[in-house]
Structures are given as structure tokens and as C-alpha cells.
């Protein structure tokens, strides 16, 4: 077994404060996540300012990007979990074997999506009623983006694993440089390649980032490309990867599907309501980022503690992370509610759309008191191999919300009642959060379901 140097003793007596390790990961993850939100907006602005007609294929590629994200993000979670466990146990050989499986699956699934689109693209183009004059452009653009997904999967998996191996500062800087370089490269190429500058820049920066991450992993004693093959790594580790990745991927698809259904429900009121929801949804994605970052930090910390057999620190770490999330979102909920008018006004020049967005946030912002800690806990469960628990609860909550929204809309209630129902439906999740915190305190290191070998 290849060993990794342990920077902390195995005993609990010298353990740092429980929030320290969580925040040391959560804050850089938050910074990288913010950059990941900003970079696509900047790329869209670059492409749109060069030729507004290119915004059409950019909009149509979104469903495929969301599908790819559901795959790549699920494999990212597996990479982080395996790396965090290895940094605690010192077993880099097992981690390298599992990481090879992640890489093989990431490339294979993304190429499978590209092949599926190659075969079924006429149905896609018909579904979205793409005009005859735009079909070739849209097909080529979407097809190239599906192919770049394979390179992106490798880059995301390798970069993310560095968080688990204590390379937090390096991977954060690397992520920021990669995203910034992608925007600059898109701007440099758009005059020559048009809308195809985006997949070209993505493929270039993803390849460079994957090479950099591979070299960084080699310095940690891990060579994920060594002895890679299609049979041995997948046969030995695919169940371990799927145990983590499948619930995460299904969770992303659930989020995507629920957004489509809710949009359809709101469309029954007016286009203005849909436009307002679109603006408010972007605000919501931004303000919920701290919950995700805290969940990632807690997951990495707990996987590491469990591998070091320091179970006494696990319960307090989880409680501290979720408790901090609750405190943060008490402030966030108040700020979003108070600033919902001027805040939405900054995102749209249409006062009517801004008011519609503010109406949504007026009802949903108080629910962030529950949604924030619930999201932190859900991400933590995914990172520790308990994603099925999070998926079941979130799916149940989503079904209840959509059923209430659809029923109220069908009965002719105003949209404010729909928003109120969406907010109130979060309340039962409080019981789940409390139950999982008590469970973490009771199980200690056993709360991490990542196999040790």
C-alpha cells in the first residue's frame, strides 16, 4: 500500500476546532463556485456582443449541458470522496484505482451522450422547431459541446480530487485561472470561429487543466493514468463509484425536471410571471452557493476523519457545519427579503419583470432558513456516500411542492398562493435535518459510507 504523510495525529486530543477544517475547504470552494457562475455569463456576453444571432444556439445547447453536468458533477463528488478518504487513511493505491474508474466512466458516458445526439439529432432539432436555415449551425454547435464534455469530465474529476488531497489553495487558483483563461480565449477566437469559439476554448482550457492536475496528483504520489484500461478498473470499482454518483446524477436531473414543470405551471399565469421567476431563480442559485460549499467542506472533513478513525470529531463537525449554515441563511434570508426590489432591478431593465421576481423572492426568501441547512446536509450526505437518503427526501419535497403548485394554479388561485405553498412545503424538512444530525452524532465515523478498500 502506498502511504501518504499524515499531517495530523490520529488521536482526537490534538484535533483542531471542528469548524476550522470545514471552513478551510468551504471558503475556497465558494470562491471557485462563484467564478463558475460568472464565467458562463461572461462567455455569453462575449458571444452575444459579437453576433446576437449566436445566442440562439447558445440557448438550445443548455439541455445537453445540464445533462452533461448531471454526469460530470456526480463523478466529481465521487472523486472528492475517494480522495478525502485516501488523505485520511494513506491508502493512495485504492484511491488511484477508483479514480481510474471515474475517468473511464466519465469519458465513456460523455461519448455515449455524443453518440446518442449524433443518431437522434433530427428529433432534437424538430422538438425545438429549429428553422431550416439554422439546423446545420445548431447541430454542429451542440455536437461539439457534447464531445468536449468528455474532456471536461476528466478535468473536473482530476481537479476536484485535489480538494480531498489537501491541495485546496492550488486547485482554487487553478480553477480561477482556467475559467478566466476560457473567457479570454473565447474573446480572442470569436472573431475567427464565431460561436464555435466557446467549445474550442472549453476543450483547450479543460485539456490544459487536466494535464496540470495530473502533474499535481503525481507530486502527491498518485498517477491515475498508470495501468489504465477499460476492463480492470471498471470491473473492480464501478459499484463503488455508482453508489456515490448515481444518486447525485439523479438529483441533478430531478432539479432540472422540476424547474421545467414549475415553469410550465407558472406559464399558465402570464409570460411576465415566467420572466420574473427566471430572474429570481438566478438570484436563488447565487445565494444558495454558501450552503453547497459548507456541505462539500463537511463531507471532505468527515470522510477524512472517518478514515483516520477519529469518529468522535464527526458528529460535532456535521452539527457545526449545518449550524453555521443555519446562521448564514438567517442573514441571507433577511437580506434577500429586504433587498429583493432593488436587487432584481439590477438584473433587468423591465420594472414589471423586476416586480414579478421580487414577488417570488418575497415569499421564498424566508424559506432559505430551511432550504440552506437542508442543502448543506444534502451535499454532505452525497459526499459521504449517503446520497440515496438525500435523493429520497428531496424528491419527496419536490413532488409535494409541485403537486401543491399545480393544484392551486388549476383551482384559479393567484400566483402568490403558489409561492406561499412552495415556501411552506419546506417546513417538514426541518425534521429530516434534525434526524440526520442526531444520526451523525450517534454513528460517528460510521456515518461515512465510503468503502475503505
Coordinates of C-alpha atoms in Angstrom, one line a residue:
X1 CA 0.0 0.0 0.0
X2 CA 1.3 3.4 -0.9
X3 CA 1.3 5.7 2.1
X4 CA 0.7 9.4 2.3
X5 CA 2.2 11.6 5.1
X6 CA -0.3 12.3 7.8
X7 CA -0.2 16.0 8.8
X8 CA -2.3 15.4 11.9
X9 CA -2.1 12.7 14.6
X10 CA -4.7 10.0 14.7
X11 CA -5.9 10.8 18.2
X12 CA -8.7 13.2 18.9
X13 CA -6.8 15.1 21.7
X14 CA -4.9 17.2 19.2
X15 CA -7.8 17.8 16.9
X16 CA -8.4 21.3 15.6
X17 CA -11.7 23.2 16.3
X18 CA -14.5 21.4 14.4
X19 CA -15.3 24.4 12.0
X20 CA -11.7 25.1 11.1
X21 CA -11.2 22.2 8.7
X22 CA -14.7 22.7 7.2
X23 CA -14.2 26.4 6.5
X24 CA -10.6 25.8 5.2
X25 CA -12.3 23.9 2.3
X26 CA -15.7 25.6 2.1
X27 CA -14.4 29.2 1.6
X28 CA -12.2 28.3 -1.4
X29 CA -15.0 26.1 -2.8
X30 CA -17.3 29.1 -2.5
X31 CA -14.9 31.3 -4.4
X32 CA -14.4 28.7 -7.2
X33 CA -18.2 28.2 -7.4
X34 CA -18.8 32.0 -7.8
X35 CA -16.3 32.0 -10.6
X36 CA -18.0 29.1 -12.2
X37 CA -21.3 31.1 -12.2
X38 CA -19.7 34.2 -13.6
X39 CA -17.6 32.7 -16.4
X40 CA -20.6 31.4 -18.4
X41 CA -22.3 34.8 -18.1
X42 CA -19.1 36.5 -19.5
X43 CA -18.8 33.9 -22.3
X44 CA -22.4 34.6 -23.2
X45 CA -21.8 38.3 -23.2
X46 CA -18.7 37.9 -25.4
X47 CA -20.6 35.7 -27.9
X48 CA -23.8 37.8 -27.9
X49 CA -22.0 41.1 -28.4
X50 CA -20.1 39.7 -31.4
X51 CA -23.3 38.5 -33.0
X52 CA -26.7 38.4 -31.2
X53 CA -27.8 35.6 -33.6
X54 CA -25.4 33.3 -31.8
X55 CA -27.4 33.5 -28.7
X56 CA -29.9 31.1 -30.4
X57 CA -27.6 28.1 -30.5
X58 CA -26.3 29.0 -27.0
X59 CA -29.8 28.7 -25.7
X60 CA -30.5 25.4 -27.4
X61 CA -27.4 23.7 -26.1
X62 CA -28.5 24.3 -22.5
X63 CA -30.4 21.0 -22.1
X64 CA -27.4 19.0 -23.2
X65 CA -25.1 21.0 -20.9
X66 CA -27.4 20.2 -18.0
X67 CA -27.4 16.5 -18.9
X68 CA -23.6 16.6 -19.0
X69 CA -23.4 18.4 -15.7
X70 CA -25.5 15.7 -14.1
X71 CA -22.9 13.2 -15.1
X72 CA -19.7 15.2 -14.5
X73 CA -20.8 16.6 -11.2
X74 CA -21.8 13.2 -9.9
X75 CA -18.3 11.9 -10.8
X76 CA -16.8 15.0 -9.2
X77 CA -18.4 14.1 -5.9
X78 CA -17.0 10.5 -6.2
X79 CA -13.5 11.8 -6.9
X80 CA -13.6 14.2 -3.9
X81 CA -15.0 11.5 -1.6
X82 CA -12.3 8.9 -2.6
X83 CA -9.5 11.4 -2.4
X84 CA -10.6 12.7 1.1
X85 CA -10.7 9.2 2.4
X86 CA -7.2 8.5 1.0
X87 CA -5.8 11.6 2.6
X88 CA -7.0 10.3 5.9
X89 CA -6.1 6.6 5.6
X90 CA -3.0 6.9 3.5
X91 CA -4.2 4.3 1.0
X92 CA -3.3 6.0 -2.3
X93 CA -3.4 2.8 -4.3
X94 CA -7.1 2.2 -3.6
X95 CA -7.8 5.8 -4.4
X96 CA -5.8 5.7 -7.7
X97 CA -7.7 2.5 -8.8
X98 CA -11.1 4.2 -8.0
X99 CA -10.0 7.4 -9.8
X100 CA -9.2 5.5 -12.9
X101 CA -12.7 4.1 -12.9
X102 CA -14.1 7.6 -12.6
X103 CA -12.1 8.7 -15.6
X104 CA -13.1 5.8 -17.7
X105 CA -16.8 6.2 -16.8
X106 CA -16.6 10.0 -17.4
X107 CA -15.2 9.6 -20.9
X108 CA -17.4 6.7 -21.8
X109 CA -20.7 8.3 -20.6
X110 CA -20.0 11.6 -22.3
X111 CA -19.0 9.9 -25.5
X112 CA -22.2 7.9 -25.3
X113 CA -24.2 11.1 -25.0
X114 CA -22.4 12.5 -28.0
X115 CA -23.1 9.3 -30.0
X116 CA -26.8 9.4 -28.9
X117 CA -27.1 13.0 -30.1
X118 CA -25.4 12.1 -33.4
X119 CA -28.1 9.5 -34.0
X120 CA -31.1 11.4 -32.6
X121 CA -30.2 15.0 -33.5
X122 CA -33.0 15.2 -36.1
X123 CA -35.5 14.6 -33.3
X124 CA -33.8 17.2 -31.1
X125 CA -34.0 19.8 -33.9
X126 CA -37.6 19.0 -34.6
X127 CA -38.5 19.2 -30.9
X128 CA -37.2 22.7 -30.7
X129 CA -38.6 23.7 -34.1
X130 CA -35.2 24.8 -35.3
X131 CA -35.6 26.7 -38.7
X132 CA -34.1 25.0 -41.8
X133 CA -31.5 27.8 -42.2
X134 CA -30.2 27.3 -38.7
X135 CA -30.2 23.5 -38.4
X136 CA -26.7 22.9 -39.6
X137 CA -25.2 25.5 -37.2
X138 CA -27.2 24.3 -34.2
X139 CA -26.4 20.7 -34.8
X140 CA -22.7 21.3 -35.2
X141 CA -22.5 23.5 -32.2
X142 CA -24.4 21.1 -29.9
X143 CA -22.5 18.1 -31.2
X144 CA -19.1 19.8 -30.5
X145 CA -20.3 20.7 -27.0
X146 CA -21.3 17.1 -26.3
X147 CA -17.8 15.9 -27.4
X148 CA -16.0 18.4 -25.2
X149 CA -17.9 17.0 -22.3
X150 CA -15.6 14.0 -22.3
X151 CA -12.5 16.3 -21.8
X152 CA -14.4 18.4 -19.3
X153 CA -15.3 15.3 -17.3
X154 CA -11.6 14.3 -16.9
X155 CA -10.6 17.8 -16.0
X156 CA -13.4 18.2 -13.4
X157 CA -12.6 14.8 -11.8
X158 CA -8.9 15.4 -11.5
X159 CA -9.2 18.9 -10.3
X160 CA -11.8 18.1 -7.7
X161 CA -9.8 15.2 -6.2
X162 CA -7.1 17.7 -5.3
X163 CA -9.5 19.2 -2.7
X164 CA -9.7 15.9 -0.9
X165 CA -5.9 15.6 -1.0
X166 CA -5.3 18.8 0.9
X167 CA -4.3 20.8 -2.3
X168 CA -7.1 23.4 -1.6
X169 CA -5.2 26.6 -2.4
X170 CA -3.6 25.2 -5.5
X171 CA -6.8 23.8 -7.0
X172 CA -8.7 27.0 -6.3
X173 CA -6.1 29.1 -8.0
X174 CA -6.0 26.6 -10.9
X175 CA -9.8 26.8 -11.3
X176 CA -9.8 30.6 -11.3
X177 CA -7.0 30.7 -13.9
X178 CA -8.8 28.1 -16.1
X179 CA -12.1 29.9 -16.0
X180 CA -10.5 33.2 -16.7
X181 CA -8.4 31.9 -19.5
X182 CA -11.5 30.3 -21.0
X183 CA -13.2 33.7 -21.2
X184 CA -10.1 35.4 -22.6
X185 CA -9.7 32.6 -25.2
X186 CA -13.3 32.8 -26.2
X187 CA -13.0 36.5 -26.8
X188 CA -9.8 36.0 -28.8
X189 CA -11.3 33.3 -31.0
X190 CA -14.9 34.6 -31.5
X191 CA -13.9 36.8 -34.4
X192 CA -12.4 33.8 -36.2
X193 CA -14.6 30.9 -35.1
X194 CA -17.8 32.7 -34.2
X195 CA -20.0 30.7 -31.8
X196 CA -17.6 27.7 -32.1
X197 CA -15.0 29.7 -30.1
X198 CA -16.8 28.5 -27.0
X199 CA -16.3 24.7 -27.4
X200 CA -12.8 25.4 -28.7
X201 CA -11.9 27.4 -25.6
X202 CA -13.5 24.9 -23.3
X203 CA -11.6 22.0 -24.9
X204 CA -8.3 23.9 -24.7
X205 CA -8.6 25.0 -21.1
X206 CA -10.0 21.7 -19.9
X207 CA -7.1 19.8 -21.5
X208 CA -4.6 22.1 -20.0
X209 CA -6.2 21.9 -16.6
X210 CA -6.3 18.1 -16.8
X211 CA -2.6 18.0 -17.6
X212 CA -1.8 20.4 -14.7
X213 CA -4.0 18.4 -12.3
X214 CA -2.3 15.1 -13.4
X215 CA 1.1 16.5 -12.6
X216 CA -0.1 17.9 -9.3
X217 CA -1.5 14.4 -8.4
X218 CA 1.8 12.8 -9.4
X219 CA 3.5 15.1 -6.8
X220 CA 1.1 13.7 -4.2
X221 CA 2.1 10.1 -5.2
X222 CA -0.9 9.4 -7.4
X223 CA -0.8 8.5 -11.1
X224 CA -4.4 8.0 -12.1
X225 CA -3.4 7.3 -15.8
X226 CA -1.0 4.4 -14.9
X227 CA -2.1 1.0 -16.0
X228 CA -5.5 2.4 -17.1
X229 CA -7.7 0.0 -19.0
X230 CA -11.3 -0.5 -19.9
X231 CA -11.8 -3.7 -18.0
X232 CA -9.7 -3.9 -14.8
X233 CA -10.6 -0.6 -13.2
X234 CA -14.2 -0.6 -14.1
X235 CA -14.7 -4.2 -13.0
X236 CA -13.1 -3.6 -9.6
X237 CA -14.5 -0.2 -8.7
X238 CA -17.6 0.7 -10.7
X239 CA -20.1 -0.3 -8.0
X240 CA -18.2 2.0 -5.5
X241 CA -18.4 4.9 -8.0
X242 CA -22.0 4.3 -8.9
X243 CA -23.0 4.1 -5.2
X244 CA -21.9 7.7 -4.9
X245 CA -22.5 9.1 -8.4
X246 CA -25.9 7.7 -9.4
X247 CA -27.9 9.4 -6.6
X248 CA -26.1 12.7 -7.3
X249 CA -26.8 12.5 -11.0
X250 CA -30.5 11.7 -10.4
X251 CA -30.6 14.6 -8.0
X252 CA -29.4 17.0 -10.8
X253 CA -32.0 15.5 -13.2
X254 CA -34.7 16.0 -10.6
X255 CA -33.7 19.6 -10.2
X256 CA -33.8 20.1 -14.0
X257 CA -37.1 18.4 -14.4
X258 CA -38.8 20.2 -11.5
X259 CA -37.7 23.5 -13.0
X260 CA -39.3 22.7 -16.3
X261 CA -42.6 21.6 -14.5
X262 CA -42.7 24.7 -12.3
X263 CA -42.1 26.9 -15.4
X264 CA -45.0 25.2 -17.1
X265 CA -47.2 25.8 -14.1
X266 CA -46.3 29.5 -13.9
X267 CA -46.7 29.9 -17.7
X268 CA -50.5 29.4 -17.0
X269 CA -50.4 32.8 -15.3
X270 CA -48.5 35.1 -17.8
X271 CA -45.2 35.4 -19.6
X272 CA -44.4 38.2 -17.1
X273 CA -44.6 35.6 -14.3
X274 CA -42.3 33.3 -16.1
X275 CA -39.8 36.0 -16.8
X276 CA -39.9 37.1 -13.1
X277 CA -39.3 33.5 -12.0
X278 CA -36.3 33.3 -14.3
X279 CA -34.7 36.3 -12.8
X280 CA -35.5 35.2 -9.2
X281 CA -34.1 31.7 -9.9
X282 CA -30.7 33.2 -10.9
X283 CA -30.7 35.1 -7.7
X284 CA -31.6 32.0 -5.7
X285 CA -28.8 30.0 -7.4
X286 CA -26.3 32.6 -6.3
X287 CA -27.4 33.0 -2.7
X288 CA -27.5 29.2 -2.1
X289 CA -23.8 28.7 -3.0
X290 CA -22.6 29.0 0.6
X291 CA -24.8 26.0 1.5
X292 CA -23.1 23.9 -1.2
X293 CA -19.7 25.0 -0.1
X294 CA -20.3 24.1 3.5
X295 CA -21.7 20.7 2.5
X296 CA -18.6 20.0 0.5
X297 CA -16.3 21.1 3.3
X298 CA -18.2 19.0 5.8
X299 CA -18.2 15.9 3.5
X300 CA -14.4 16.1 2.9
X301 CA -13.7 16.6 6.6
X302 CA -15.9 13.7 7.7
X303 CA -14.5 11.3 5.1
X304 CA -11.0 12.2 6.2
X305 CA -11.9 11.8 9.9
X306 CA -13.6 8.5 9.4
X307 CA -10.6 7.1 7.5
X308 CA -8.4 8.3 10.4
X309 CA -10.7 6.6 12.9
X310 CA -11.4 9.9 14.7
X311 CA -15.1 9.2 14.9
X312 CA -15.5 11.5 18.0
X313 CA -15.0 14.5 15.8
X314 CA -17.5 13.5 13.1
X315 CA -20.8 14.4 14.9
X316 CA -19.6 17.8 16.1
X317 CA -18.2 18.6 12.7
X318 CA -21.5 17.9 11.0
X319 CA -23.5 19.8 13.6
X320 CA -21.2 22.8 13.4
X321 CA -21.4 22.9 9.6
X322 CA -25.2 22.7 9.5
X323 CA -25.5 25.1 12.4
X324 CA -23.2 27.6 10.6
X325 CA -25.4 27.2 7.5
X326 CA -28.5 28.0 9.5
X327 CA -26.8 31.1 10.9
X328 CA -25.6 32.2 7.5
X329 CA -29.0 31.8 5.9
X330 CA -30.8 33.6 8.7
X331 CA -28.8 36.6 7.5
X332 CA -29.1 35.7 3.8
X333 CA -32.9 35.3 4.0
X334 CA -33.3 38.7 5.7
X335 CA -31.0 40.4 3.2
X336 CA -32.7 38.9 0.1
X337 CA -36.1 39.8 1.5
X338 CA -35.1 43.3 2.3
X339 CA -33.2 43.9 -1.0
X340 CA -35.5 41.9 -3.3
X341 CA -36.8 45.1 -5.1
X342 CA -33.5 46.9 -5.9
X343 CA -31.7 43.5 -6.3
X344 CA -33.9 42.2 -9.0
X345 CA -33.9 45.7 -10.6
X346 CA -30.2 45.4 -11.2
X347 CA -30.8 42.2 -13.3
X348 CA -33.4 43.5 -15.7
X349 CA -34.3 46.8 -17.2
X350 CA -38.0 46.0 -17.2
X351 CA -39.7 47.2 -13.9
X352 CA -42.6 44.8 -14.4
X353 CA -40.3 41.8 -14.6
X354 CA -38.3 43.1 -11.6
X355 CA -41.6 43.3 -9.6
X356 CA -42.5 39.8 -10.6
X357 CA -39.2 38.5 -9.5
X358 CA -39.4 40.4 -6.2
X359 CA -42.8 38.9 -5.6
X360 CA -41.3 35.4 -5.8
X361 CA -38.4 36.2 -3.5
X362 CA -40.8 37.9 -1.1
X363 CA -42.3 34.5 -0.3
X364 CA -39.4 32.2 -0.9
X365 CA -36.6 34.2 0.9
X366 CA -37.8 33.3 4.4
X367 CA -37.8 29.6 3.3
X368 CA -34.0 29.8 2.9
X369 CA -33.8 29.4 6.7
X370 CA -34.7 25.8 6.0
X371 CA -33.5 25.4 2.4
X372 CA -29.9 26.5 3.2
X373 CA -29.3 23.9 6.0
X374 CA -31.1 21.3 4.0
X375 CA -28.9 21.8 1.0
X376 CA -25.8 21.7 3.2
X377 CA -26.9 18.5 4.7
X378 CA -27.9 17.0 1.3
X379 CA -24.5 17.8 -0.2
X380 CA -22.8 16.4 2.9
X381 CA -24.8 13.1 2.5
X382 CA -23.8 12.9 -1.2
X383 CA -20.2 13.4 -0.4
X384 CA -20.2 10.7 2.2
X385 CA -21.9 8.0 0.1
X386 CA -25.4 8.6 1.6
X387 CA -26.8 10.3 -1.5
X388 CA -29.9 8.0 -1.7
X389 CA -31.1 9.4 1.6
X390 CA -30.8 12.9 0.3
X391 CA -32.4 12.0 -3.0
X392 CA -35.5 10.4 -1.4
X393 CA -36.1 13.4 0.8
X394 CA -35.5 16.0 -1.9
X395 CA -37.7 14.1 -4.4
X396 CA -40.5 13.8 -1.9
X397 CA -40.2 17.5 -1.1
X398 CA -40.2 18.4 -4.8
X399 CA -43.3 16.2 -5.6
X400 CA -45.2 17.8 -2.7
X401 CA -44.3 21.3 -3.8
X402 CA -45.2 20.7 -7.5
X403 CA -48.4 19.0 -6.5
X404 CA -49.5 21.9 -4.3
X405 CA -48.4 24.5 -7.0
X406 CA -50.3 22.6 -9.8
X407 CA -53.4 22.2 -7.6
X408 CA -53.5 25.8 -6.6
X409 CA -53.0 27.0 -10.2
X410 CA -55.7 24.7 -11.5
X411 CA -58.1 25.9 -8.9
X412 CA -57.6 29.5 -10.0
X413 CA -55.7 30.8 -7.0
X414 CA -53.3 33.8 -7.5
X415 CA -49.7 33.1 -8.1
X416 CA -48.9 34.5 -4.6
X417 CA -50.6 31.4 -3.2
X418 CA -48.4 29.2 -5.3
X419 CA -45.3 30.9 -4.0
X420 CA -46.5 30.6 -0.4
X421 CA -47.2 26.9 -0.8
X422 CA -43.7 26.4 -2.2
X423 CA -42.2 28.1 0.8
X424 CA -44.4 26.4 3.4
X425 CA -43.6 23.0 1.9
X426 CA -40.0 23.3 3.2
X427 CA -41.1 23.1 6.8
X428 CA -41.2 19.2 7.1
X429 CA -37.6 19.2 6.0
X430 CA -36.7 20.5 9.5
X431 CA -37.5 17.1 11.0
X432 CA -35.2 15.4 8.5
X433 CA -32.3 17.8 9.2
X434 CA -32.6 17.2 13.0
X435 CA -32.9 13.5 12.5
X436 CA -29.7 13.4 10.4
X437 CA -27.8 15.5 12.9
X438 CA -28.7 13.1 15.7
X439 CA -27.8 10.2 13.4
X440 CA -24.3 11.7 12.7
X441 CA -23.7 12.2 16.4
X442 CA -24.7 8.6 17.2
X443 CA -22.8 6.9 14.4
X444 CA -19.6 9.0 14.4
X445 CA -17.2 7.7 11.8
X446 CA -19.7 5.1 10.6
X447 CA -21.8 7.9 9.0
X448 CA -19.3 7.8 6.1
X449 CA -20.5 5.1 3.8
X450 CA -17.4 5.2 1.5
X451 CA -15.8 1.7 1.4
X452 CA -12.3 1.6 2.8
X453 CA -10.9 -0.8 0.2

